[in-house]
PDB file of C-alpha atoms and ligand atoms in Angstrom:
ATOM      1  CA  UNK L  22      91.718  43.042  62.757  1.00 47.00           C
ATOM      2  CA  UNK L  23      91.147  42.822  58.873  1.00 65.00           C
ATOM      3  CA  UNK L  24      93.026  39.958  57.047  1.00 86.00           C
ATOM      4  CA  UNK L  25      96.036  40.570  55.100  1.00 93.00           C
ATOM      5  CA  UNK L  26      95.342  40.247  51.542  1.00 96.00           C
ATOM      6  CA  UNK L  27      98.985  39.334  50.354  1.00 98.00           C
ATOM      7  CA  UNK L  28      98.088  39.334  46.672  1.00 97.00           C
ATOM      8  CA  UNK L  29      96.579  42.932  47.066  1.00 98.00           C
ATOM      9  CA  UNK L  30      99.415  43.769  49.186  1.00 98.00           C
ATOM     10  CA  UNK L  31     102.157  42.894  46.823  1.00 98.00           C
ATOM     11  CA  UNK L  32     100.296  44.940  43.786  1.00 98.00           C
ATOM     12  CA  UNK L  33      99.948  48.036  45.790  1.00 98.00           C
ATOM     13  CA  UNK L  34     103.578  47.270  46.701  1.00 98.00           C
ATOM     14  CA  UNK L  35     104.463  46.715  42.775  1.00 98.00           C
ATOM     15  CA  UNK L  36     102.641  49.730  41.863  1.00 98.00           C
ATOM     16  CA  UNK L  37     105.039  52.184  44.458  1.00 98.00           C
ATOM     17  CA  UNK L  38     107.820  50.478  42.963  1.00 98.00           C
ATOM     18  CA  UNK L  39     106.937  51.695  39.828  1.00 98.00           C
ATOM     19  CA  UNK L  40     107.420  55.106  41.404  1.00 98.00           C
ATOM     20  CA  UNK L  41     110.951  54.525  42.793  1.00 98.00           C
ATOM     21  CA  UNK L  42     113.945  57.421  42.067  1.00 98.00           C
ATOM     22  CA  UNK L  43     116.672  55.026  41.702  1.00 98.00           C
ATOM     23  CA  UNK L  44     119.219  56.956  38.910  1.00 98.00           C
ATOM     24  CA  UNK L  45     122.022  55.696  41.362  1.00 98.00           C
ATOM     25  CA  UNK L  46     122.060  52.131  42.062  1.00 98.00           C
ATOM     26  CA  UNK L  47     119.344  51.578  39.544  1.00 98.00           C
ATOM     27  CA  UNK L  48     117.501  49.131  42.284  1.00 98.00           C
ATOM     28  CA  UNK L  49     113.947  49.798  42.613  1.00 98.00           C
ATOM     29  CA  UNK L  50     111.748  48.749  45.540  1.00 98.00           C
ATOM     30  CA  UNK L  51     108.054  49.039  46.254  1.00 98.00           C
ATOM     31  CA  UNK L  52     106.617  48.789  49.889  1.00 98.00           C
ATOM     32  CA  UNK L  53     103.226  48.253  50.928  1.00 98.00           C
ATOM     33  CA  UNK L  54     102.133  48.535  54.347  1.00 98.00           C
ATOM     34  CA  UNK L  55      99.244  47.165  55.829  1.00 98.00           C
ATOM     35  CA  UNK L  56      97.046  48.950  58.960  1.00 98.00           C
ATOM     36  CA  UNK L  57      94.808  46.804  61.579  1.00 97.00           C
ATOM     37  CA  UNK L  58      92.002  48.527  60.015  1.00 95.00           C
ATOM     38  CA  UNK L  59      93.131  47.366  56.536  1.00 96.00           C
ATOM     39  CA  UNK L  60      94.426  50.966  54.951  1.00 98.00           C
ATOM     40  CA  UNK L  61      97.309  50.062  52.973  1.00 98.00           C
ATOM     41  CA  UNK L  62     100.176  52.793  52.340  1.00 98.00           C
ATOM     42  CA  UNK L  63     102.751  52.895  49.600  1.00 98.00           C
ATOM     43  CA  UNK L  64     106.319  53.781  49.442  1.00 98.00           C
ATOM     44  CA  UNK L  65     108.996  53.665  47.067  1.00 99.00           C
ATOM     45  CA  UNK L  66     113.182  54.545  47.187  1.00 98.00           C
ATOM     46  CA  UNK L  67     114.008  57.618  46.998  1.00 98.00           C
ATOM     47  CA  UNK L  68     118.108  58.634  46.299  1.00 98.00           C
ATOM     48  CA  UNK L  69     119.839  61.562  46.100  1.00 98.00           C
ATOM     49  CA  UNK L  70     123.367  62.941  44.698  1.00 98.00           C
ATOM     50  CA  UNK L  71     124.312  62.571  48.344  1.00 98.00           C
ATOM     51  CA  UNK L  72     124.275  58.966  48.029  1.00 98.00           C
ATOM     52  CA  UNK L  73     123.831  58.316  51.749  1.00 98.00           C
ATOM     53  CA  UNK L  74     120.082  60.572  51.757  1.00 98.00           C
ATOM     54  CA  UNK L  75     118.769  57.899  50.036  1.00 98.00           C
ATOM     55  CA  UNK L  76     115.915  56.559  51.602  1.00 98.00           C
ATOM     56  CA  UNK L  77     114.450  53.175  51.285  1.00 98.00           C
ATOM     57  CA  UNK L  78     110.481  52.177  50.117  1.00 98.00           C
ATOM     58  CA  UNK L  79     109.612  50.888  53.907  1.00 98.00           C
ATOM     59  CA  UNK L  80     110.551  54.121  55.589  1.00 98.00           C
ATOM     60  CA  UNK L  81     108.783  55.582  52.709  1.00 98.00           C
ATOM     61  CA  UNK L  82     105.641  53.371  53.640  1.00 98.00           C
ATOM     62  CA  UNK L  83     106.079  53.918  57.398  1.00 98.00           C
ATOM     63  CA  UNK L  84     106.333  57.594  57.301  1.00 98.00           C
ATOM     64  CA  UNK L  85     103.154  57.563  55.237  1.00 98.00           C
ATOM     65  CA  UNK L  86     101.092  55.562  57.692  1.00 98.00           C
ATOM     66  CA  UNK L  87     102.341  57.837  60.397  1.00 98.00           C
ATOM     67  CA  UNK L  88     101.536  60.730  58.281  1.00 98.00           C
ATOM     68  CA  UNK L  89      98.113  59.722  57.561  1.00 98.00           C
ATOM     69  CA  UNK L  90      97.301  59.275  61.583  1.00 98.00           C
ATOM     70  CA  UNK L  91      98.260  55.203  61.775  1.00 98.00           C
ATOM     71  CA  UNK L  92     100.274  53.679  63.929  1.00 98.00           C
ATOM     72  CA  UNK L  93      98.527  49.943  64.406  1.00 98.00           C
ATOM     73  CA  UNK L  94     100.521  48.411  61.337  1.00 98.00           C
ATOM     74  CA  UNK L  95     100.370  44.697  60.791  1.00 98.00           C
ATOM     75  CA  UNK L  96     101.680  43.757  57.471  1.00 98.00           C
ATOM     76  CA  UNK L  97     104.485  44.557  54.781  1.00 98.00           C
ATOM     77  CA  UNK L  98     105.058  43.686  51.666  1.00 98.00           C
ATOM     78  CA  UNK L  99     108.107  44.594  49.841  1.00 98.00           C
ATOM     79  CA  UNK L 100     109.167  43.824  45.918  1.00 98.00           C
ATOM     80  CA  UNK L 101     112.856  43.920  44.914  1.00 97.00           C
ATOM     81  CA  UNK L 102     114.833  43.647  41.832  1.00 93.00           C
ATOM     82  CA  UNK L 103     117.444  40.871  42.729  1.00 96.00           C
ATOM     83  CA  UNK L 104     117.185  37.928  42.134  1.00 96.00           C
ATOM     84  CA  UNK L 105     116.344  36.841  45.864  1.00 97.00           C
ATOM     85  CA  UNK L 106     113.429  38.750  47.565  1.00 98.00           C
ATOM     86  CA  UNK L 107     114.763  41.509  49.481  1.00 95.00           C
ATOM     87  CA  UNK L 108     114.952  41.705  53.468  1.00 97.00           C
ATOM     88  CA  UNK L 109     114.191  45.230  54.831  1.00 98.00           C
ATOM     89  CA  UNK L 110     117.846  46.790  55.486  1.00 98.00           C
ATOM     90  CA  UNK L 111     119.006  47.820  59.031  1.00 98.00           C
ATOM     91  CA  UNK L 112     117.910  50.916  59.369  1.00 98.00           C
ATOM     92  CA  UNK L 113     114.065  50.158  58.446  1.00 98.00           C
ATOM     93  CA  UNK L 114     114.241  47.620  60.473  1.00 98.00           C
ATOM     94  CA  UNK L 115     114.836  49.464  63.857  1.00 98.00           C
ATOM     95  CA  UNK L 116     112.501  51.897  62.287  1.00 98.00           C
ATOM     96  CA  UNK L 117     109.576  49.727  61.582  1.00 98.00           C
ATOM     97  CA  UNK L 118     110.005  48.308  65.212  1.00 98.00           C
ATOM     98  CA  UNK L 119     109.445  51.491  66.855  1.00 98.00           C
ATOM     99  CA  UNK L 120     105.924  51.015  65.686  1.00 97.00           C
ATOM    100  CA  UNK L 121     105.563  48.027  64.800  1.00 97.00           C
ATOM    101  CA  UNK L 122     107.773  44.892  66.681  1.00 97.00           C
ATOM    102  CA  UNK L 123     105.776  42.167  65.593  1.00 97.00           C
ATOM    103  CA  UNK L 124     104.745  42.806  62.071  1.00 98.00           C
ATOM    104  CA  UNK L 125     104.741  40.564  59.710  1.00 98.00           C
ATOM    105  CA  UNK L 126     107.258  41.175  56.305  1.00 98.00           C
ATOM    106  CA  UNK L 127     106.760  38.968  52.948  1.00 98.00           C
ATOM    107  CA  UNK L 128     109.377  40.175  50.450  1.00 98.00           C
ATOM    108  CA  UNK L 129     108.628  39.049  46.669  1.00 98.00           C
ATOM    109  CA  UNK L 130     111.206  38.976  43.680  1.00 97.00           C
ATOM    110  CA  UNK L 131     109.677  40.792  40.649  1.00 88.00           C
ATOM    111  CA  UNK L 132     108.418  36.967  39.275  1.00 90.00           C
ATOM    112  CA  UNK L 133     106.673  36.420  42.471  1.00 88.00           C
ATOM    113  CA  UNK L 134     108.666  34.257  44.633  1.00 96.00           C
ATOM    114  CA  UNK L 135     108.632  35.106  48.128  1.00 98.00           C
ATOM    115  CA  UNK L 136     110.050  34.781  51.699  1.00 98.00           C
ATOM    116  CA  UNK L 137     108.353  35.370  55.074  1.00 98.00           C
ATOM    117  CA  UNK L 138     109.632  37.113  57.866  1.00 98.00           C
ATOM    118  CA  UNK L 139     108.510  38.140  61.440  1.00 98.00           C
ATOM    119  CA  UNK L 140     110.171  41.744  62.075  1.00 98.00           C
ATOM    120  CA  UNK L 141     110.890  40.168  65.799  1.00 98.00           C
ATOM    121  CA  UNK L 142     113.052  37.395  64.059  1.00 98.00           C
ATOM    122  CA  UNK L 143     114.896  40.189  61.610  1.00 98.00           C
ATOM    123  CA  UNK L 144     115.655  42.222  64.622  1.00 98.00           C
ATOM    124  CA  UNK L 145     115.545  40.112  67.462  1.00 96.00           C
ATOM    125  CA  UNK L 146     116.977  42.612  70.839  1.00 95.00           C
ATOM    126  CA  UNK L 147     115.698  45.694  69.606  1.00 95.00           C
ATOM    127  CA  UNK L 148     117.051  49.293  70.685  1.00 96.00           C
ATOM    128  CA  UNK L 149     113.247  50.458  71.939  1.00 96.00           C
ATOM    129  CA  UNK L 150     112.199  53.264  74.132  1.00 95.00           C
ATOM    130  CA  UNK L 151     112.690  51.096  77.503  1.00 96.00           C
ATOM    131  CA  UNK L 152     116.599  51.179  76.894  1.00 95.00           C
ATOM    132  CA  UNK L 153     115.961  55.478  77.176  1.00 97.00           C
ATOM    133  CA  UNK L 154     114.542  54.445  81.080  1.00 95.00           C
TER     134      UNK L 154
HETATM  135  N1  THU F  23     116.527  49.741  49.428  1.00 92.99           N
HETATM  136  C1  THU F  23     115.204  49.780  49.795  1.00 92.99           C
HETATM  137  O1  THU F  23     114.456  50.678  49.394  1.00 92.99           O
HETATM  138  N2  THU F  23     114.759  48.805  50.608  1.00 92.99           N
HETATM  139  C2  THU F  23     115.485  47.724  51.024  1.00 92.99           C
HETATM  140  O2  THU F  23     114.965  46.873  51.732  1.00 92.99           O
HETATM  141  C3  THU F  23     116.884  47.601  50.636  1.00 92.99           C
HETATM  142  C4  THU F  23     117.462  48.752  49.901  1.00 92.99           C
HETATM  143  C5  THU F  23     117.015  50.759  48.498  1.00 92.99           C
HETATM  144  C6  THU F  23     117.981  51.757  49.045  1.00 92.99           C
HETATM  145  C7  THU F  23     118.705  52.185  47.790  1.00 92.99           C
HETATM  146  O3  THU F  23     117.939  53.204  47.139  1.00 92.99           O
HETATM  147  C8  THU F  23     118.694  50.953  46.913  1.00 92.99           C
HETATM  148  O4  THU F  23     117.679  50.113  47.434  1.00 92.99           O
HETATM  149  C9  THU F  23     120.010  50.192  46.873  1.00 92.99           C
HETATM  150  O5  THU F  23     120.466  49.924  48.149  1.00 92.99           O
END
């Protein structure tokens, strides 16, 4: 398994964020997800007039891994606006565990301060395909 660059990770994840349609809530994230074998995919939020088709930058960076043929994903990194970093919202964070239960999440305010997170600790009793048994 390759290393996670973290610095790397949280350009790539600065760059998508420069890519973020946010006209509505004017909040633009950048995500930056990490494979095993060290491919790194971008993804930004994307709104919409129908406020609730928004989508957020980790889906974004999920459904590009998947897209591309990955599934083995190890690392996030995700770059906010606010003042604190920004933890992956509910919705990414069932979706990223579908995948991906034990990845590892490091969320960075625009001036580089950062938190740590374990998806397993964000989302502790996941809904996962043994619940459909
Ligand atoms: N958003 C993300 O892209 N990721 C998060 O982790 C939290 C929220 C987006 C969704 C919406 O476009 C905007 O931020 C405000 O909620």
């Amino acid at each position: 398994m390759s290393e996670t660059d973290w610095e790397a990770l949280k350009l790539a994840a600065m760059d998508a964020r420069s890519r973020a349609y946010a006209p509505y809530s004017g909040f633009a994230v950048g995500a930056a997800l990490q494979t095993k074998n060290g491919r790194v995919f971008q993804g930004c939020n994307v709104e919409n007039a129908s406020y609730g088709a928004a989508i957020c930058a980790e889906r974004g960076a999920l459904v590009a891994a998947v897209a591309a043929g990955e599934r083995d994903l190890v690392a996030l990194a995700i770059v906010g606006g606010a003042e604190r970093p920004t933890p992956p919202c509910g919705i990414c964070r069932q979706c990223l565990s579908e995948l991906a239960p034990d990845l590892r999440i490091r969320s960075y305010t625009d001036n580089g301060a950062f938190t740590d997170y374990e998806l397993a600790e964000l989302l502790p009793d996941p809904f996962d395909r043994t619940q459909l048994e």
